[in-house]
C-alpha cells in the first residue's frame, strides 16, 4: 500500500471481497470477543485520572471494531469526554464507518476527525504541520501489512502516545495459516498491495529492536475453508481470491502453483474435523506501552 498508488487498498470489488471474508471467517467476532474480555482493565488504567481521552484508529476499515472500542471506552470511563481520529485509505469503507456512527446513538457526542489517506501520508502530514496531536489509545488492526517500513511506522505512532498511553497492534499470528501460506509463496503473493508479508513475529522483533515494552495476547480463530477444495464452488473461489489477494485464483497461478497452494492450505495451514477443513487464522494482539 505504498504512497498514493496503494492508498485505496479496499475499493470497488476488493471491498466486496473483504466483506465476504469477514462474513465467513468470524474474524471480527473473535477480535470483538477479545476486546470485550481483555480491554476493559487496560482502558481503565489508560483513563485513570484523565479529564479527556483521545483515540486514534489507523486503518479502521468500516469501523465495526472501532465503534465497539469507543463504546467500551465510554462505559469504562463514563463522563470523560472522548475524541476520535480515524486514518483510513478507503473512501468506501470510511463511508461505511460514517454511516455506522450516524446510527449509533452513544457516539453522537464524540467528535470525529476523518483522515482519508494511507497511514504514511498521515505521518507526512502530521510532521509537516509540526503540531502533533497526541493520543491515549492508538489501535492498528490488521493493517500493518500495508505499510512501507514497519520499524518507522511503529516508531512514529508510538511517538504520538501520551503518558500511560497504549498502542494496540492486531496482526496475524506467527506460524499461523496466513503466515505459512504467504511466506511459502512469497514470490507469487507479495506482488501487489502487500509487498512484504508480516506476522506478529516481525512486529515483536521490531519492538524488541526499539527497546519498547509490550505484552502479547493470542486471539484464537479458525474458519471452515472446505469449499476451497470443491472445484467450481463460488464460495470456495471467493475465499481463495481473498486469501491470495487475487481477482481470480484459478487464472492467476499455474496449475502447479495452484495445486501446491491447495495442498499447503489443507495440510499445513489447517486441521480437519468431521470431514471439514478448518484454517488456522489465529491473531496476535500486541499492546505496546508509551
PDB file of C-alpha atoms in Angstrom:
ATOM      1  CA  UNK A   1       0.000   0.000   0.000  1.00  0.00           C
ATOM      2  CA  UNK A   2       2.852   2.368  -0.804  1.00  0.00           C
ATOM      3  CA  UNK A   3       2.058   6.067  -1.073  1.00  0.00           C
ATOM      4  CA  UNK A   4      -0.624   7.210  -3.496  1.00  0.00           C
ATOM      5  CA  UNK A   5      -0.861   4.133  -5.708  1.00  0.00           C
ATOM      6  CA  UNK A   6      -1.786   1.921  -2.781  1.00  0.00           C
ATOM      7  CA  UNK A   7      -3.710   4.481  -0.787  1.00  0.00           C
ATOM      8  CA  UNK A   8      -7.086   2.949  -1.566  1.00  0.00           C
ATOM      9  CA  UNK A   9      -6.419  -0.691  -0.843  1.00  0.00           C
ATOM     10  CA  UNK A  10     -10.087  -1.598  -0.413  1.00  0.00           C
ATOM     11  CA  UNK A  11     -12.194  -0.029  -3.142  1.00  0.00           C
ATOM     12  CA  UNK A  12     -14.652  -1.461  -5.652  1.00  0.00           C
ATOM     13  CA  UNK A  13     -14.563  -5.252  -5.975  1.00  0.00           C
ATOM     14  CA  UNK A  14     -11.932  -5.608  -3.252  1.00  0.00           C
ATOM     15  CA  UNK A  15     -14.368  -4.125  -0.719  1.00  0.00           C
ATOM     16  CA  UNK A  16     -16.861  -6.844  -1.608  1.00  0.00           C
ATOM     17  CA  UNK A  17     -14.147  -9.489  -1.298  1.00  0.00           C
ATOM     18  CA  UNK A  18     -13.163  -8.119   2.109  1.00  0.00           C
ATOM     19  CA  UNK A  19     -16.792  -8.094   3.319  1.00  0.00           C
ATOM     20  CA  UNK A  20     -17.239 -11.656   2.044  1.00  0.00           C
ATOM     21  CA  UNK A  21     -14.183 -12.720   4.050  1.00  0.00           C
ATOM     22  CA  UNK A  22     -15.475 -11.053   7.226  1.00  0.00           C
ATOM     23  CA  UNK A  23     -18.849 -12.771   6.832  1.00  0.00           C
ATOM     24  CA  UNK A  24     -17.259 -16.218   6.514  1.00  0.00           C
ATOM     25  CA  UNK A  25     -14.173 -16.044   8.731  1.00  0.00           C
ATOM     26  CA  UNK A  26     -15.590 -14.962  12.097  1.00  0.00           C
ATOM     27  CA  UNK A  27     -12.546 -12.694  12.425  1.00  0.00           C
ATOM     28  CA  UNK A  28     -14.360  -9.608  13.684  1.00  0.00           C
ATOM     29  CA  UNK A  29     -16.293 -11.705  16.184  1.00  0.00           C
ATOM     30  CA  UNK A  30     -13.036 -13.156  17.541  1.00  0.00           C
ATOM     31  CA  UNK A  31     -11.475  -9.690  17.808  1.00  0.00           C
ATOM     32  CA  UNK A  32     -14.577  -8.230  19.473  1.00  0.00           C
ATOM     33  CA  UNK A  33     -14.726 -11.077  21.983  1.00  0.00           C
ATOM     34  CA  UNK A  34     -11.120 -10.336  22.890  1.00  0.00           C
ATOM     35  CA  UNK A  35     -11.819  -6.588  23.109  1.00  0.00           C
ATOM     36  CA  UNK A  36     -14.743  -7.089  25.499  1.00  0.00           C
ATOM     37  CA  UNK A  37     -12.959  -9.713  27.619  1.00  0.00           C
ATOM     38  CA  UNK A  38      -9.483  -8.208  27.826  1.00  0.00           C
ATOM     39  CA  UNK A  39      -9.555  -4.467  27.147  1.00  0.00           C
ATOM     40  CA  UNK A  40     -11.744  -3.006  29.956  1.00  0.00           C
ATOM     41  CA  UNK A  41      -8.956  -3.228  32.565  1.00  0.00           C
ATOM     42  CA  UNK A  42      -6.442  -1.760  30.134  1.00  0.00           C
ATOM     43  CA  UNK A  43      -8.784   1.103  29.210  1.00  0.00           C
ATOM     44  CA  UNK A  44      -9.456   1.824  32.888  1.00  0.00           C
ATOM     45  CA  UNK A  45      -5.700   2.103  33.525  1.00  0.00           C
ATOM     46  CA  UNK A  46      -5.265   4.375  30.496  1.00  0.00           C
ATOM     47  CA  UNK A  47      -8.139   6.635  31.582  1.00  0.00           C
ATOM     48  CA  UNK A  48      -7.243   6.836  35.279  1.00  0.00           C
ATOM     49  CA  UNK A  49      -7.169  10.460  36.437  1.00  0.00           C
ATOM     50  CA  UNK A  50      -7.571  11.930  32.949  1.00  0.00           C
ATOM     51  CA  UNK A  51     -10.026  14.721  32.163  1.00  0.00           C
ATOM     52  CA  UNK A  52     -10.307  13.752  28.484  1.00  0.00           C
ATOM     53  CA  UNK A  53      -9.266  10.867  26.226  1.00  0.00           C
ATOM     54  CA  UNK A  54      -8.056  10.964  22.640  1.00  0.00           C
ATOM     55  CA  UNK A  55      -8.239   7.846  20.447  1.00  0.00           C
ATOM     56  CA  UNK A  56      -6.615   7.221  17.055  1.00  0.00           C
ATOM     57  CA  UNK A  57      -7.681   4.381  14.757  1.00  0.00           C
ATOM     58  CA  UNK A  58      -5.248   3.605  11.931  1.00  0.00           C
ATOM     59  CA  UNK A  59      -6.604   1.501   9.056  1.00  0.00           C
ATOM     60  CA  UNK A  60     -10.028   1.335  10.679  1.00  0.00           C
ATOM     61  CA  UNK A  61     -11.904  -0.029   7.655  1.00  0.00           C
ATOM     62  CA  UNK A  62     -15.673   0.057   8.012  1.00  0.00           C
ATOM     63  CA  UNK A  63     -15.428   0.920  11.710  1.00  0.00           C
ATOM     64  CA  UNK A  64     -17.114  -2.186  13.113  1.00  0.00           C
ATOM     65  CA  UNK A  65     -14.385  -2.757  15.696  1.00  0.00           C
ATOM     66  CA  UNK A  66     -13.756   0.951  16.363  1.00  0.00           C
ATOM     67  CA  UNK A  67     -17.385   1.535  17.280  1.00  0.00           C
ATOM     68  CA  UNK A  68     -17.201  -1.264  19.843  1.00  0.00           C
ATOM     69  CA  UNK A  69     -13.907   0.020  21.296  1.00  0.00           C
ATOM     70  CA  UNK A  70     -15.266   3.569  21.633  1.00  0.00           C
ATOM     71  CA  UNK A  71     -18.489   2.299  23.202  1.00  0.00           C
ATOM     72  CA  UNK A  72     -16.481   0.180  25.642  1.00  0.00           C
ATOM     73  CA  UNK A  73     -14.275   3.167  26.483  1.00  0.00           C
ATOM     74  CA  UNK A  74     -17.357   5.287  27.192  1.00  0.00           C
ATOM     75  CA  UNK A  75     -18.735   2.685  29.605  1.00  0.00           C
ATOM     76  CA  UNK A  76     -15.341   2.090  31.263  1.00  0.00           C
ATOM     77  CA  UNK A  77     -14.592   5.776  31.930  1.00  0.00           C
ATOM     78  CA  UNK A  78     -18.047   7.412  31.972  1.00  0.00           C
ATOM     79  CA  UNK A  79     -18.325  11.204  31.901  1.00  0.00           C
ATOM     80  CA  UNK A  80     -14.834  11.615  30.425  1.00  0.00           C
ATOM     81  CA  UNK A  81     -15.012  13.368  27.014  1.00  0.00           C
ATOM     82  CA  UNK A  82     -13.516  11.360  24.125  1.00  0.00           C
ATOM     83  CA  UNK A  83     -12.259  12.419  20.687  1.00  0.00           C
ATOM     84  CA  UNK A  84     -11.652  10.024  17.801  1.00  0.00           C
ATOM     85  CA  UNK A  85      -9.300  10.498  14.858  1.00  0.00           C
ATOM     86  CA  UNK A  86      -9.627   7.957  12.056  1.00  0.00           C
ATOM     87  CA  UNK A  87      -6.991   7.234   9.390  1.00  0.00           C
ATOM     88  CA  UNK A  88      -8.291   5.031   6.561  1.00  0.00           C
ATOM     89  CA  UNK A  89      -7.227   4.908   2.920  1.00  0.00           C
ATOM     90  CA  UNK A  90     -10.504   3.560   1.527  1.00  0.00           C
ATOM     91  CA  UNK A  91     -13.175   6.200   0.942  1.00  0.00           C
ATOM     92  CA  UNK A  92     -15.762   3.437   0.501  1.00  0.00           C
ATOM     93  CA  UNK A  93     -15.011   1.879   3.892  1.00  0.00           C
ATOM     94  CA  UNK A  94     -14.864   5.333   5.511  1.00  0.00           C
ATOM     95  CA  UNK A  95     -18.402   5.974   4.201  1.00  0.00           C
ATOM     96  CA  UNK A  96     -19.471   2.692   5.851  1.00  0.00           C
ATOM     97  CA  UNK A  97     -17.862   3.854   9.100  1.00  0.00           C
ATOM     98  CA  UNK A  98     -19.611   7.257   8.974  1.00  0.00           C
ATOM     99  CA  UNK A  99     -22.954   5.523   8.398  1.00  0.00           C
ATOM    100  CA  UNK A 100     -22.321   3.255  11.382  1.00  0.00           C
ATOM    101  CA  UNK A 101     -21.518   6.262  13.591  1.00  0.00           C
ATOM    102  CA  UNK A 102     -24.672   8.045  12.385  1.00  0.00           C
ATOM    103  CA  UNK A 103     -26.881   5.217  13.661  1.00  0.00           C
ATOM    104  CA  UNK A 104     -25.005   4.579  16.940  1.00  0.00           C
ATOM    105  CA  UNK A 105     -26.622   6.967  19.416  1.00  0.00           C
ATOM    106  CA  UNK A 106     -23.937   6.919  22.100  1.00  0.00           C
ATOM    107  CA  UNK A 107     -21.278   8.014  19.578  1.00  0.00           C
ATOM    108  CA  UNK A 108     -23.080  11.238  18.632  1.00  0.00           C
ATOM    109  CA  UNK A 109     -21.278  13.162  21.388  1.00  0.00           C
ATOM    110  CA  UNK A 110     -17.816  12.076  20.188  1.00  0.00           C
ATOM    111  CA  UNK A 111     -16.177  14.485  17.707  1.00  0.00           C
ATOM    112  CA  UNK A 112     -14.632  12.514  14.823  1.00  0.00           C
ATOM    113  CA  UNK A 113     -11.784  13.751  12.617  1.00  0.00           C
ATOM    114  CA  UNK A 114     -11.612  11.787   9.355  1.00  0.00           C
ATOM    115  CA  UNK A 115      -8.294  11.407   7.526  1.00  0.00           C
ATOM    116  CA  UNK A 116      -8.978   9.550   4.257  1.00  0.00           C
ATOM    117  CA  UNK A 117      -5.404   8.654   3.437  1.00  0.00           C
ATOM    118  CA  UNK A 118      -2.823   5.951   3.872  1.00  0.00           C
ATOM    119  CA  UNK A 119      -1.049   5.894   7.243  1.00  0.00           C
ATOM    120  CA  UNK A 120       2.246   7.102   5.789  1.00  0.00           C
ATOM    121  CA  UNK A 121       0.539  10.091   4.162  1.00  0.00           C
ATOM    122  CA  UNK A 122      -0.942  10.893   7.579  1.00  0.00           C
ATOM    123  CA  UNK A 123       2.551  10.651   9.089  1.00  0.00           C
ATOM    124  CA  UNK A 124       3.923  13.071   6.464  1.00  0.00           C
ATOM    125  CA  UNK A 125       1.034  15.481   7.030  1.00  0.00           C
ATOM    126  CA  UNK A 126       1.478  15.457  10.810  1.00  0.00           C
ATOM    127  CA  UNK A 127       5.227  16.032  10.555  1.00  0.00           C
ATOM    128  CA  UNK A 128       4.726  18.850   8.030  1.00  0.00           C
ATOM    129  CA  UNK A 129       2.299  20.625  10.392  1.00  0.00           C
ATOM    130  CA  UNK A 130       4.708  20.262  13.286  1.00  0.00           C
ATOM    131  CA  UNK A 131       1.977  20.263  15.946  1.00  0.00           C
ATOM    132  CA  UNK A 132       1.414  16.611  16.705  1.00  0.00           C
ATOM    133  CA  UNK A 133      -1.840  15.720  18.399  1.00  0.00           C
ATOM    134  CA  UNK A 134      -1.111  13.027  20.964  1.00  0.00           C
ATOM    135  CA  UNK A 135      -3.328  10.121  21.923  1.00  0.00           C
ATOM    136  CA  UNK A 136      -4.151   7.957  24.915  1.00  0.00           C
ATOM    137  CA  UNK A 137      -5.034   4.909  22.841  1.00  0.00           C
ATOM    138  CA  UNK A 138      -3.956   4.104  19.277  1.00  0.00           C
ATOM    139  CA  UNK A 139      -5.050   0.934  17.516  1.00  0.00           C
ATOM    140  CA  UNK A 140      -3.821  -0.616  14.282  1.00  0.00           C
ATOM    141  CA  UNK A 141      -5.966  -3.643  13.490  1.00  0.00           C
ATOM    142  CA  UNK A 142      -4.964  -5.855  10.561  1.00  0.00           C
ATOM    143  CA  UNK A 143      -3.227  -3.035   8.693  1.00  0.00           C
ATOM    144  CA  UNK A 144       0.489  -3.441   9.415  1.00  0.00           C
ATOM    145  CA  UNK A 145       0.876  -5.491   6.186  1.00  0.00           C
ATOM    146  CA  UNK A 146       0.319  -2.398   4.054  1.00  0.00           C
ATOM    147  CA  UNK A 147       2.933  -0.016   5.451  1.00  0.00           C
ATOM    148  CA  UNK A 148       6.195   0.580   3.618  1.00  0.00           C
ATOM    149  CA  UNK A 149       8.505   0.495   6.631  1.00  0.00           C
ATOM    150  CA  UNK A 150       7.441  -1.439   9.716  1.00  0.00           C
ATOM    151  CA  UNK A 151      10.004  -0.009  12.155  1.00  0.00           C
ATOM    152  CA  UNK A 152       9.411   3.600  11.069  1.00  0.00           C
ATOM    153  CA  UNK A 153       5.637   3.175  11.322  1.00  0.00           C
ATOM    154  CA  UNK A 154       5.818   1.752  14.844  1.00  0.00           C
ATOM    155  CA  UNK A 155       8.290   4.458  15.895  1.00  0.00           C
ATOM    156  CA  UNK A 156       6.053   7.259  14.579  1.00  0.00           C
ATOM    157  CA  UNK A 157       2.777   6.067  16.102  1.00  0.00           C
ATOM    158  CA  UNK A 158       4.462   5.193  19.380  1.00  0.00           C
ATOM    159  CA  UNK A 159       5.774   8.787  19.472  1.00  0.00           C
ATOM    160  CA  UNK A 160       2.159  10.034  19.401  1.00  0.00           C
ATOM    161  CA  UNK A 161       1.267   8.298  22.683  1.00  0.00           C
ATOM    162  CA  UNK A 162       0.529  10.377  25.753  1.00  0.00           C
ATOM    163  CA  UNK A 163       1.797   9.419  29.179  1.00  0.00           C
ATOM    164  CA  UNK A 164       0.427   5.987  30.169  1.00  0.00           C
ATOM    165  CA  UNK A 165      -0.986   5.519  26.654  1.00  0.00           C
ATOM    166  CA  UNK A 166      -1.113   2.263  24.709  1.00  0.00           C
ATOM    167  CA  UNK A 167      -0.583   1.304  21.067  1.00  0.00           C
ATOM    168  CA  UNK A 168      -2.591  -1.814  20.179  1.00  0.00           C
ATOM    169  CA  UNK A 169      -1.448  -3.775  17.124  1.00  0.00           C
ATOM    170  CA  UNK A 170      -3.553  -6.720  15.978  1.00  0.00           C
ATOM    171  CA  UNK A 171      -1.907  -8.864  13.320  1.00  0.00           C
ATOM    172  CA  UNK A 172      -1.900 -12.471  12.079  1.00  0.00           C
ATOM    173  CA  UNK A 173      -0.093 -14.779  14.494  1.00  0.00           C
ATOM    174  CA  UNK A 174       3.387 -16.056  13.696  1.00  0.00           C
ATOM    175  CA  UNK A 175       3.288 -19.623  12.325  1.00  0.00           C
ATOM    176  CA  UNK A 176      -0.467 -19.454  11.759  1.00  0.00           C
ATOM    177  CA  UNK A 177      -2.187 -20.311   8.479  1.00  0.00           C
ATOM    178  CA  UNK A 178      -1.733 -16.891   6.871  1.00  0.00           C
ATOM    179  CA  UNK A 179       1.919 -16.730   7.893  1.00  0.00           C
ATOM    180  CA  UNK A 180       2.586 -20.178   6.437  1.00  0.00           C
ATOM    181  CA  UNK A 181       0.767 -19.517   3.146  1.00  0.00           C
ATOM    182  CA  UNK A 182       2.210 -16.067   2.462  1.00  0.00           C
ATOM    183  CA  UNK A 183       5.766 -16.893   3.418  1.00  0.00           C
ATOM    184  CA  UNK A 184       5.826 -20.172   1.500  1.00  0.00           C
ATOM    185  CA  UNK A 185       4.503 -18.456  -1.646  1.00  0.00           C
ATOM    186  CA  UNK A 186       6.081 -15.048  -1.066  1.00  0.00           C
ATOM    187  CA  UNK A 187       7.289 -14.757  -4.680  1.00  0.00           C
ATOM    188  CA  UNK A 188       3.799 -15.346  -6.089  1.00  0.00           C
ATOM    189  CA  UNK A 189       1.748 -13.434  -3.497  1.00  0.00           C
ATOM    190  CA  UNK A 190       3.817 -10.420  -2.396  1.00  0.00           C
ATOM    191  CA  UNK A 191       3.434  -8.614  -5.705  1.00  0.00           C
ATOM    192  CA  UNK A 192       0.608  -6.064  -5.311  1.00  0.00           C
ATOM    193  CA  UNK A 193      -0.645  -4.210  -2.212  1.00  0.00           C
ATOM    194  CA  UNK A 194       1.349  -6.425   0.143  1.00  0.00           C
ATOM    195  CA  UNK A 195       4.981  -6.495  -0.942  1.00  0.00           C
ATOM    196  CA  UNK A 196       6.365  -7.876   2.311  1.00  0.00           C
ATOM    197  CA  UNK A 197       4.218 -10.165   4.442  1.00  0.00           C
ATOM    198  CA  UNK A 198       4.453  -9.624   8.200  1.00  0.00           C
ATOM    199  CA  UNK A 199       3.030 -11.527  11.130  1.00  0.00           C
ATOM    200  CA  UNK A 200       3.383 -10.983  14.870  1.00  0.00           C
ATOM    201  CA  UNK A 201       6.936 -12.355  14.610  1.00  0.00           C
ATOM    202  CA  UNK A 202       8.158  -9.366  12.605  1.00  0.00           C
ATOM    203  CA  UNK A 203       6.237  -6.877  14.769  1.00  0.00           C
ATOM    204  CA  UNK A 204       7.711  -8.239  18.003  1.00  0.00           C
ATOM    205  CA  UNK A 205      11.225  -8.327  16.534  1.00  0.00           C
ATOM    206  CA  UNK A 206      10.814  -4.634  15.646  1.00  0.00           C
ATOM    207  CA  UNK A 207       9.522  -3.746  19.138  1.00  0.00           C
ATOM    208  CA  UNK A 208      12.451  -5.559  20.746  1.00  0.00           C
ATOM    209  CA  UNK A 209      14.977  -3.819  18.496  1.00  0.00           C
ATOM    210  CA  UNK A 210      13.499  -0.452  19.547  1.00  0.00           C
ATOM    211  CA  UNK A 211      13.529  -1.409  23.229  1.00  0.00           C
ATOM    212  CA  UNK A 212       9.766  -0.940  23.604  1.00  0.00           C
ATOM    213  CA  UNK A 213       7.777  -2.610  26.380  1.00  0.00           C
ATOM    214  CA  UNK A 214       4.817  -4.731  25.255  1.00  0.00           C
ATOM    215  CA  UNK A 215       2.516  -7.647  26.081  1.00  0.00           C
ATOM    216  CA  UNK A 216       1.275 -10.192  23.564  1.00  0.00           C
ATOM    217  CA  UNK A 217      -2.114 -11.925  23.705  1.00  0.00           C
ATOM    218  CA  UNK A 218      -3.361 -14.675  21.383  1.00  0.00           C
ATOM    219  CA  UNK A 219      -6.791 -14.314  19.754  1.00  0.00           C
ATOM    220  CA  UNK A 220      -7.757 -17.817  18.667  1.00  0.00           C
ATOM    221  CA  UNK A 221      -9.797 -18.212  15.489  1.00  0.00           C
ATOM    222  CA  UNK A 222     -10.404 -20.864  12.851  1.00  0.00           C
ATOM    223  CA  UNK A 223     -12.814 -20.930   9.954  1.00  0.00           C
ATOM    224  CA  UNK A 224     -14.175 -23.523   7.577  1.00  0.00           C
ATOM    225  CA  UNK A 225     -12.419 -23.466   4.177  1.00  0.00           C
ATOM    226  CA  UNK A 226     -13.796 -26.834   2.962  1.00  0.00           C
ATOM    227  CA  UNK A 227     -15.390 -25.123  -0.053  1.00  0.00           C
ATOM    228  CA  UNK A 228     -11.893 -24.183  -1.318  1.00  0.00           C
ATOM    229  CA  UNK A 229     -11.371 -27.836  -2.232  1.00  0.00           C
ATOM    230  CA  UNK A 230     -14.595 -28.168  -4.253  1.00  0.00           C
ATOM    231  CA  UNK A 231     -13.843 -27.092  -7.853  1.00  0.00           C
ATOM    232  CA  UNK A 232     -16.494 -24.727  -9.181  1.00  0.00           C
ATOM    233  CA  UNK A 233     -17.725 -23.677  -5.725  1.00  0.00           C
ATOM    234  CA  UNK A 234     -18.444 -19.910  -5.850  1.00  0.00           C
ATOM    235  CA  UNK A 235     -17.824 -19.689  -2.077  1.00  0.00           C
ATOM    236  CA  UNK A 236     -14.525 -21.542  -2.419  1.00  0.00           C
ATOM    237  CA  UNK A 237     -13.444 -19.347  -5.316  1.00  0.00           C
ATOM    238  CA  UNK A 238     -14.187 -16.155  -3.340  1.00  0.00           C
ATOM    239  CA  UNK A 239     -12.271 -17.473  -0.348  1.00  0.00           C
ATOM    240  CA  UNK A 240      -9.234 -18.378  -2.456  1.00  0.00           C
ATOM    241  CA  UNK A 241      -9.318 -14.992  -4.181  1.00  0.00           C
ATOM    242  CA  UNK A 242      -9.241 -13.161  -0.854  1.00  0.00           C
ATOM    243  CA  UNK A 243      -6.663 -15.430   0.761  1.00  0.00           C
ATOM    244  CA  UNK A 244      -4.263 -14.965  -2.160  1.00  0.00           C
ATOM    245  CA  UNK A 245      -5.170 -11.279  -2.798  1.00  0.00           C
ATOM    246  CA  UNK A 246      -6.018 -12.000  -6.441  1.00  0.00           C
ATOM    247  CA  UNK A 247      -9.093 -11.321  -8.551  1.00  0.00           C
ATOM    248  CA  UNK A 248      -9.139 -14.855  -9.917  1.00  0.00           C
ATOM    249  CA  UNK A 249      -7.240 -17.630  -8.152  1.00  0.00           C
ATOM    250  CA  UNK A 250      -7.633 -20.130 -10.996  1.00  0.00           C
ATOM    251  CA  UNK A 251      -6.379 -17.744 -13.683  1.00  0.00           C
ATOM    252  CA  UNK A 252      -3.657 -16.073 -11.616  1.00  0.00           C
ATOM    253  CA  UNK A 253      -1.390 -19.065 -10.996  1.00  0.00           C
ATOM    254  CA  UNK A 254      -0.033 -22.038 -12.919  1.00  0.00           C
ATOM    255  CA  UNK A 255      -1.652 -25.454 -12.271  1.00  0.00           C
ATOM    256  CA  UNK A 256       1.446 -26.488 -10.289  1.00  0.00           C
ATOM    257  CA  UNK A 257       1.340 -23.414  -8.038  1.00  0.00           C
ATOM    258  CA  UNK A 258      -2.415 -23.785  -7.518  1.00  0.00           C
ATOM    259  CA  UNK A 259      -2.031 -27.435  -6.564  1.00  0.00           C
ATOM    260  CA  UNK A 260       0.822 -26.586  -4.202  1.00  0.00           C
ATOM    261  CA  UNK A 261      -1.178 -23.829  -2.504  1.00  0.00           C
ATOM    262  CA  UNK A 262      -4.239 -26.045  -2.074  1.00  0.00           C
ATOM    263  CA  UNK A 263      -2.094 -28.837  -0.639  1.00  0.00           C
ATOM    264  CA  UNK A 264      -0.458 -26.371   1.772  1.00  0.00           C
ATOM    265  CA  UNK A 265      -3.803 -24.899   2.812  1.00  0.00           C
ATOM    266  CA  UNK A 266      -5.178 -28.345   3.617  1.00  0.00           C
ATOM    267  CA  UNK A 267      -2.137 -29.981   5.223  1.00  0.00           C
ATOM    268  CA  UNK A 268      -0.006 -27.222   6.775  1.00  0.00           C
ATOM    269  CA  UNK A 269      -2.417 -24.326   7.443  1.00  0.00           C
ATOM    270  CA  UNK A 270      -5.474 -26.202   8.665  1.00  0.00           C
ATOM    271  CA  UNK A 271      -6.854 -29.069  10.707  1.00  0.00           C
ATOM    272  CA  UNK A 272      -9.557 -31.500   9.601  1.00  0.00           C
ATOM    273  CA  UNK A 273     -12.517 -32.377  11.759  1.00  0.00           C
ATOM    274  CA  UNK A 274     -15.719 -34.222  10.873  1.00  0.00           C
ATOM    275  CA  UNK A 275     -14.800 -34.051   7.182  1.00  0.00           C
ATOM    276  CA  UNK A 276     -14.336 -30.273   7.262  1.00  0.00           C
ATOM    277  CA  UNK A 277     -11.129 -28.266   6.826  1.00  0.00           C
ATOM    278  CA  UNK A 278     -10.578 -25.502   9.415  1.00  0.00           C
ATOM    279  CA  UNK A 279      -7.982 -22.857   8.592  1.00  0.00           C
ATOM    280  CA  UNK A 280      -5.792 -21.633  11.464  1.00  0.00           C
ATOM    281  CA  UNK A 281      -6.399 -17.891  11.468  1.00  0.00           C
ATOM    282  CA  UNK A 282      -5.140 -17.105  14.964  1.00  0.00           C
ATOM    283  CA  UNK A 283      -4.347 -13.454  15.594  1.00  0.00           C
ATOM    284  CA  UNK A 284      -1.963 -11.751  17.958  1.00  0.00           C
ATOM    285  CA  UNK A 285      -2.850  -8.638  19.951  1.00  0.00           C
ATOM    286  CA  UNK A 286       0.257  -6.704  20.956  1.00  0.00           C
ATOM    287  CA  UNK A 287      -0.178  -3.903  23.499  1.00  0.00           C
ATOM    288  CA  UNK A 288       2.776  -1.509  23.395  1.00  0.00           C
ATOM    289  CA  UNK A 289       3.385   0.774  26.378  1.00  0.00           C
ATOM    290  CA  UNK A 290       4.103   4.506  25.991  1.00  0.00           C
TER     291      UNK A 290
END
